[in-house]
Coordinates of C-alpha atoms in Angstrom, one line a residue:
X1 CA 32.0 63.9 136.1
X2 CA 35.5 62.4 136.7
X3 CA 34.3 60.3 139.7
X4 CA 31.3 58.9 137.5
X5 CA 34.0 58.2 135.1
X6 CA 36.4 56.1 137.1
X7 CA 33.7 54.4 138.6
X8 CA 32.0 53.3 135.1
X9 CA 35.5 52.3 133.8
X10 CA 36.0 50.1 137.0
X11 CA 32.7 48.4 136.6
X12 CA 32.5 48.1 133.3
X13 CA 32.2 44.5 133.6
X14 CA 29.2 45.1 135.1
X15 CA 27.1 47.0 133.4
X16 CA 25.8 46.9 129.7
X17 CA 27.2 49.3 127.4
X18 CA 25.4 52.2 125.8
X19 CA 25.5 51.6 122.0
X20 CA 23.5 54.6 121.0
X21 CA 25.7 57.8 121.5
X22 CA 23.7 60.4 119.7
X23 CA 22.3 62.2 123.0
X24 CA 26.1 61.9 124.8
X25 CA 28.0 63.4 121.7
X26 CA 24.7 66.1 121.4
X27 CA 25.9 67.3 125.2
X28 CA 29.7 67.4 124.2
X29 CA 28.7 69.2 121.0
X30 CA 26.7 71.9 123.4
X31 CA 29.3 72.3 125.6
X32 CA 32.0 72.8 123.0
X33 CA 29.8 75.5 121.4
X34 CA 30.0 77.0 125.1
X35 CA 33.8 76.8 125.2
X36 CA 33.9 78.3 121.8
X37 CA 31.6 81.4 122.6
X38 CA 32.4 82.0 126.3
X39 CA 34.8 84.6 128.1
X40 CA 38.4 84.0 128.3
X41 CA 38.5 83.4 132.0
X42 CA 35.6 80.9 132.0
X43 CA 37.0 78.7 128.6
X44 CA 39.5 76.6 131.1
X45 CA 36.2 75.2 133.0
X46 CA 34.2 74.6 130.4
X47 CA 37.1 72.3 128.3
X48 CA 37.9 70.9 131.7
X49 CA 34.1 69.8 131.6
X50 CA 33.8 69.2 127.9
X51 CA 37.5 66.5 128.6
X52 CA 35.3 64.4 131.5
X53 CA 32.3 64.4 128.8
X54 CA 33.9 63.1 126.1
X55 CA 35.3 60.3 128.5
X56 CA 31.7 59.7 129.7
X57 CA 30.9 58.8 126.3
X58 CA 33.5 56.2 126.0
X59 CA 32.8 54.6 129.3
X60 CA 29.3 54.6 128.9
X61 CA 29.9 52.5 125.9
X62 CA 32.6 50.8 127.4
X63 CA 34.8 51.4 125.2
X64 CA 38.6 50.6 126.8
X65 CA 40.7 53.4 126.6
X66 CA 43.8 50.7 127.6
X67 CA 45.7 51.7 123.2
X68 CA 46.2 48.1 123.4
X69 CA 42.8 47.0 122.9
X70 CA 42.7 49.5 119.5
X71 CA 44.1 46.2 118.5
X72 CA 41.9 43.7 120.2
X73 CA 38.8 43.6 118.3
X74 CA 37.0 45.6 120.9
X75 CA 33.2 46.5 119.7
X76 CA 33.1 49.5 117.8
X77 CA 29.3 51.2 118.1
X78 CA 27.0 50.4 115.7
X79 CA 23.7 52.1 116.6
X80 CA 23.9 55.4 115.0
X81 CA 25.0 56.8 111.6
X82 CA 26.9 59.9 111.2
X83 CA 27.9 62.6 108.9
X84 CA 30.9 64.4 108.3
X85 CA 29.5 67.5 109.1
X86 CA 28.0 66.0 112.6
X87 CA 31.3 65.9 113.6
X88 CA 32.7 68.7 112.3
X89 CA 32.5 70.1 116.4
X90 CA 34.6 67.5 117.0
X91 CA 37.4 67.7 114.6
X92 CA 37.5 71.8 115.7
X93 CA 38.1 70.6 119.5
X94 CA 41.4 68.3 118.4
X95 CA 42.5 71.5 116.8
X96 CA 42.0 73.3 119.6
X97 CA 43.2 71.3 122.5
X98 CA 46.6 72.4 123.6
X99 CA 49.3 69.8 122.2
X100 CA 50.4 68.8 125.2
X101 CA 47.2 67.5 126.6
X102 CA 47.8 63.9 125.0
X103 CA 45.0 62.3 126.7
X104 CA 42.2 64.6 125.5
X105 CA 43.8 64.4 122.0
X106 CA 43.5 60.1 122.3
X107 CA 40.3 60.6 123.4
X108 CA 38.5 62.2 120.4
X109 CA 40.4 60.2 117.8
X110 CA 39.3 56.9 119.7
X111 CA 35.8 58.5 119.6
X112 CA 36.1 59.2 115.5
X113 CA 38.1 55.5 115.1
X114 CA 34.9 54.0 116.8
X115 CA 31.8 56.0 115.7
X116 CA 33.7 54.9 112.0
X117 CA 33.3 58.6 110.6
X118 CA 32.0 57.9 107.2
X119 CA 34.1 60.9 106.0
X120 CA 36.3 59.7 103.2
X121 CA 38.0 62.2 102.1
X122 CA 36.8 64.3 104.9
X123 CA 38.9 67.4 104.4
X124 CA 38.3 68.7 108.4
X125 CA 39.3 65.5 109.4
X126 CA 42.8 64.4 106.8
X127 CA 43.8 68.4 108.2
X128 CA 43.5 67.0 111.9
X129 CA 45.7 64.6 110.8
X130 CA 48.1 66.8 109.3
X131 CA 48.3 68.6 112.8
X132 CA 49.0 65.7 114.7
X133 CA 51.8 64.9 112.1
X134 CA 53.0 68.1 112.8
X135 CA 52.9 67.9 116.4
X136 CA 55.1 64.8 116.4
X137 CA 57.7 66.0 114.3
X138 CA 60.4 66.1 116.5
X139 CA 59.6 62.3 117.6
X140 CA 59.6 61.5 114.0
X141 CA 62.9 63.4 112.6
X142 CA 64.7 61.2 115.5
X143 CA 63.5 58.1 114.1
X144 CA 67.4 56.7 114.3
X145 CA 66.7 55.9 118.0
X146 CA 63.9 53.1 117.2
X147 CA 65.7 49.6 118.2
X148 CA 63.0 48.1 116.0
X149 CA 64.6 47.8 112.4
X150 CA 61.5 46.5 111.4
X151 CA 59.2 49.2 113.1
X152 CA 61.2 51.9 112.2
X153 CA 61.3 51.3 108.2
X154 CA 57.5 51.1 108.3
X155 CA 57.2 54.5 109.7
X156 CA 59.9 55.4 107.4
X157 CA 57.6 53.8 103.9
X158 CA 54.4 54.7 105.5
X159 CA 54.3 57.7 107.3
X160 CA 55.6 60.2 104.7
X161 CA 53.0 59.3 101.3
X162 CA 50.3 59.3 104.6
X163 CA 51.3 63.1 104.8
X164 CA 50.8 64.1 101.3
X165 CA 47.2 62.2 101.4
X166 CA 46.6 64.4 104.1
X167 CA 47.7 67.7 102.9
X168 CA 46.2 66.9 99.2
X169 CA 44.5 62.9 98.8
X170 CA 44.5 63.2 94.6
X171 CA 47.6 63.3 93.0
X172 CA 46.6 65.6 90.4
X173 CA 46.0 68.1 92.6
X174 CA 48.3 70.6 93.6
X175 CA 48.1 72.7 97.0
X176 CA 46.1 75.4 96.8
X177 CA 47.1 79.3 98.1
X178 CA 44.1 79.4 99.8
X179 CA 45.1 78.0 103.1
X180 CA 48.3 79.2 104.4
X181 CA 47.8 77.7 107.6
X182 CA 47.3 74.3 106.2
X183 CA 50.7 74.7 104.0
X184 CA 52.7 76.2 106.7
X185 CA 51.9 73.5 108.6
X186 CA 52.7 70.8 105.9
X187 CA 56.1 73.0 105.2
X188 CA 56.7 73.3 108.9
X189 CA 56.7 69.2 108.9
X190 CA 59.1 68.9 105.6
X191 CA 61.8 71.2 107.0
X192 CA 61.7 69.0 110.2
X193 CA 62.1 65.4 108.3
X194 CA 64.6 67.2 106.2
X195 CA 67.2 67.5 108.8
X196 CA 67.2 63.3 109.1
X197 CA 69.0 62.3 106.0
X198 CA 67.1 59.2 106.4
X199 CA 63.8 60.7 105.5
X200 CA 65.0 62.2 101.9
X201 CA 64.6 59.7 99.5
X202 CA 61.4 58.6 101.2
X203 CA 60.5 62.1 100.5
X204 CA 61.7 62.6 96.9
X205 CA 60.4 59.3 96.2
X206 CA 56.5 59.9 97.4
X207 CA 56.8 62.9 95.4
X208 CA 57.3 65.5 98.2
X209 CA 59.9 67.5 96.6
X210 CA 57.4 67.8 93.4
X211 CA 54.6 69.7 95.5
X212 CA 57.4 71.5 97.0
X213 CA 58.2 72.8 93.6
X214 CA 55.0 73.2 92.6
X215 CA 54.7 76.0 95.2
X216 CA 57.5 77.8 94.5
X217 CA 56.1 80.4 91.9
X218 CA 53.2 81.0 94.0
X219 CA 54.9 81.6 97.5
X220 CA 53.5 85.0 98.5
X221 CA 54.7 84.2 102.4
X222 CA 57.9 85.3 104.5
X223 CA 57.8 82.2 106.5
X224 CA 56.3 80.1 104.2
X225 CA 59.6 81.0 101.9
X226 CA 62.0 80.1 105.1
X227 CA 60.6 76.8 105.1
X228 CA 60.4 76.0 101.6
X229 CA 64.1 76.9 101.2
X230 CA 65.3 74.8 103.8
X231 CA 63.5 71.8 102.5
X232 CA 64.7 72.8 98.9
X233 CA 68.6 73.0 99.6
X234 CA 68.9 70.1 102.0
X235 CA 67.0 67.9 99.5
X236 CA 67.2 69.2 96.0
X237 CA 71.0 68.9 95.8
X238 CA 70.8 64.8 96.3
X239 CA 68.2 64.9 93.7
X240 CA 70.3 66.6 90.4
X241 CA 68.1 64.4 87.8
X242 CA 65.0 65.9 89.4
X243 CA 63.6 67.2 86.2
X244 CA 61.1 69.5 87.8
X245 CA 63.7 71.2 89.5
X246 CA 64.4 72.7 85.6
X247 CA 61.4 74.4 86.4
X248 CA 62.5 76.7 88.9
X249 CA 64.2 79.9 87.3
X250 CA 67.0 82.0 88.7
X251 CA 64.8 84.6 89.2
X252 CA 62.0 82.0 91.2
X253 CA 65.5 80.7 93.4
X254 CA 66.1 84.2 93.7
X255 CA 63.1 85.4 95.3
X256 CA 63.2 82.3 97.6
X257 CA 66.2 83.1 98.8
X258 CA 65.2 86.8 99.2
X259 CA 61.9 86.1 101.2
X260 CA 63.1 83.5 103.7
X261 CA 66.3 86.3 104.6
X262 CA 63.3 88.6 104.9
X263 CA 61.8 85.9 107.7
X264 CA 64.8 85.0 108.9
X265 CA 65.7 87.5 111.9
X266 CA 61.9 86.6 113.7
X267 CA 63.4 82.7 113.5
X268 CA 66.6 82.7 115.5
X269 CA 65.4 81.7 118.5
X270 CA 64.2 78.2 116.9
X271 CA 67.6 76.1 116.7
X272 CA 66.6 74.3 114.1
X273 CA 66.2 77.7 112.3
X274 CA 69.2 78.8 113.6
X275 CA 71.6 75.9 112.6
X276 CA 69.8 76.1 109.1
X277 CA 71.4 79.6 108.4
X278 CA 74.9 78.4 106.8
X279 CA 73.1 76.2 104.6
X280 CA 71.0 79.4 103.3
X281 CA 73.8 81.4 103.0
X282 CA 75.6 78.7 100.6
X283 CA 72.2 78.8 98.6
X284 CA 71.6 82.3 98.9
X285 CA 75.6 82.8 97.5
X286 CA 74.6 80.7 93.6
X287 CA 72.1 83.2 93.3
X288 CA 73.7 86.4 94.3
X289 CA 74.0 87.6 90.3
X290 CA 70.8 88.0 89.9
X291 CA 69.1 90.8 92.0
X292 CA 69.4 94.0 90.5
X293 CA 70.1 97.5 92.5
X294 CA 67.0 98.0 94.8
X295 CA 66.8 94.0 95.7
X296 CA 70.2 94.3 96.7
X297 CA 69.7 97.0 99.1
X298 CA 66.5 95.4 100.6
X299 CA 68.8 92.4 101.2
X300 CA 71.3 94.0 102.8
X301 CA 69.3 95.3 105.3
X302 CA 67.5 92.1 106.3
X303 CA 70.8 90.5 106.7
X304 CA 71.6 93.2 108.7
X305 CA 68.6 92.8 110.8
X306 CA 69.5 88.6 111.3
X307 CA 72.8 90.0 112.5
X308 CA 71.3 92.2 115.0
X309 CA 69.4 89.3 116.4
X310 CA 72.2 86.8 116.7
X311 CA 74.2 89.5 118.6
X312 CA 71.1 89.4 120.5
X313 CA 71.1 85.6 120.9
X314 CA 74.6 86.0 122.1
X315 CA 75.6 83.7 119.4
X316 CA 79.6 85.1 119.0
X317 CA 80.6 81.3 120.7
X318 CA 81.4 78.2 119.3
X319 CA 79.2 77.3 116.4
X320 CA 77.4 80.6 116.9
X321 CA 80.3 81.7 115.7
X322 CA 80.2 80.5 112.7
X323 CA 76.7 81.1 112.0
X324 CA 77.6 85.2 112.3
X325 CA 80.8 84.6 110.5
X326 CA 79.2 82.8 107.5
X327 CA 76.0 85.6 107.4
X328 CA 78.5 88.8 107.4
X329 CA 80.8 87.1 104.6
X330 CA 77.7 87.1 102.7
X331 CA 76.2 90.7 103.3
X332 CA 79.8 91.6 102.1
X333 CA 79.3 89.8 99.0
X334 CA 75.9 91.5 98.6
X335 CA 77.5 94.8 99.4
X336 CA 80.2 94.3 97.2
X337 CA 77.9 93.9 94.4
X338 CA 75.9 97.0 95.2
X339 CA 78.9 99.2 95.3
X340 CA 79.5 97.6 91.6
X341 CA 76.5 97.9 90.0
X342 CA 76.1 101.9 91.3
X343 CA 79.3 102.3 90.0
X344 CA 78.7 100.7 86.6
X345 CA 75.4 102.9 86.8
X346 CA 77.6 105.5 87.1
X347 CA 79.7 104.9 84.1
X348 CA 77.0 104.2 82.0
X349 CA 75.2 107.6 82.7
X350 CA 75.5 110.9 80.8

């Protein structure tokens, strides 16, 4: 299949190009279902086969796969009418390629760009989307290096309000609870822009920090919480007029700050996670009068266990440091108030 492929995309001036495509995707289709029902050890063959397919199907319709004829006018298909749900196959197998095999990933959204998916909204296909925003994220928080002044404030406008159509396309919706994935991912993507300055009052201003909020009260997720948090403090305190951040209790801010330390330890190993830590203790620290007895002792314990894995992260150099430093000033803090309340327990009782 790769030889029939090269050779069709190095004659392709010679031969007439296959508009209808409904028997080409119907194989691909089949031998996704394969992939997806197969043995373990035989998957890897099959998705090798199921990557030379899909490129069939471009070359037999001669469609260049050169990204600079995307803006060429080349001839999108025509012949056959799809829906959604015909597709749905094909949406799955971008979500379940590995992320760093690029060219099968370019090679199924050129096949949705050209097939023109009538799938507005298309919920399968705006979470794709959302992926592949994920996937990027480093690219994206580093957006300083782009020469291009003019490039790089278009991503900067356009890219973030394209992420919240994706996650949720009607502003008067609000995410639901019912797909954690779908949020993690989204929050995953937030906590990345976040460390860019540059990216926050793009985000404020498309209202990002508003569906932020909006999930607050309903955050029933560890890592979900670590996320949220991180996003929250490195935004929120730019923002003081936000009046939706009224709407977040001491007790809601408490139990933000109470989840993502109970995440925390299983996140060390991710830098980002890591150098986020100082900035959760500050937070964590205007919230500290809250928790009562039991709370407190719950806390102590995760902070205990984040200590015990960045001993384990040998993190006692440089800004490591600082990062252990800054966690045990704040389990004394915690302890400290422990020790009070049981002692004004104490006072109290007969």
């Amino acid at each position: 299949m790769k030889v029939i492929c090269l050779v069709l995309e190095s004659a392709k001036h010679y031969y007439h190009p296959l508009f209808s495509t409904t028997r080409s995707l119907d194989v691909c289709r089949k031998i996704y279902s394969r992939v997806r029902s197969s043995e373990q050890n035989h998957s890897w063959e099959l998705l090798g086969a199921l990557r030379y397919a899909v490129r069939f199907t471009l070359a037999a319709a001669k469609v260049s796969r050169d990204p600079a004829h995307l803006w060429n006018g080349q001839p999108f298909w025509t012949g056959d009418s799809y829906s959604p749900e015909d597709l749905d196959w094909l949406v799955d197998y971008l979500e379940d390629i590995d992320s760093d095999d690029q060219e099968a990933a370019f090679d199924i959204l050129l096949l949705l760009v050209v097939i023109k998916v009538r799938c507005s909204p298309a919920v399968h296909l705006r979470h794709a989307a959302l992926r592949l925003a994920h996937s990027a994220r480093e690219e994206m928080v580093s957006i300083d290096v782009i020469d291009n002044a003019e490039l790089r404030d278009m991503i900067l406008t356009e890219f973030s309000p394209a992420i919240l159509t994706a996650v949720c396309p009607q502003s008067d919706v609000t995410l639901s609870d019912n797909d954690p994935d779908r949020d993690l991912c989204y929050l995953e993507l937030l906590f990345a822009l976040a460390r860019n300055s540059n990216w926050h009052p793009h985000l404020f201003e498309d209202h990002h920090m508003d569906r932020c909020i909006s999930i607050v009260a309903k955050c029933h997720f560890e890592e979900h919480a670590f996320y949220l948090a991180g996003i929250l403090l490195r935004i929120a305190p730019e923002q003081l007029s936000v009046t939706s951040l009224n709407s977040i209790t001491g007790q809601q801010w408490w139990d933000l700050m109470k989840n993502a330390w109970l995440h925390a330890s299983y996140m060390i190993d991710d830098i980002h996670c890591f150098e986020f830590l100082p900035v959760l203790v500050e937070g964590t620290k205007r919230y500290m009068h809250i928790p009562l007895e039991l709370d407190l002792k719950f806390f102590i314990k995760d902070a205990d266990r984040v200590l015990i894995a960045l001993e384990g992260r040998d993190s006692q150099q440089g800004e490591g440091r600082g990062v252990v430093v800054a966690v045990k000033e704040l389990r004394t803090v915690a302890s400290d108030m422990l020790e009070k309340l049981v002692s004004n327990k104490g006072v109290a009782g007969p």
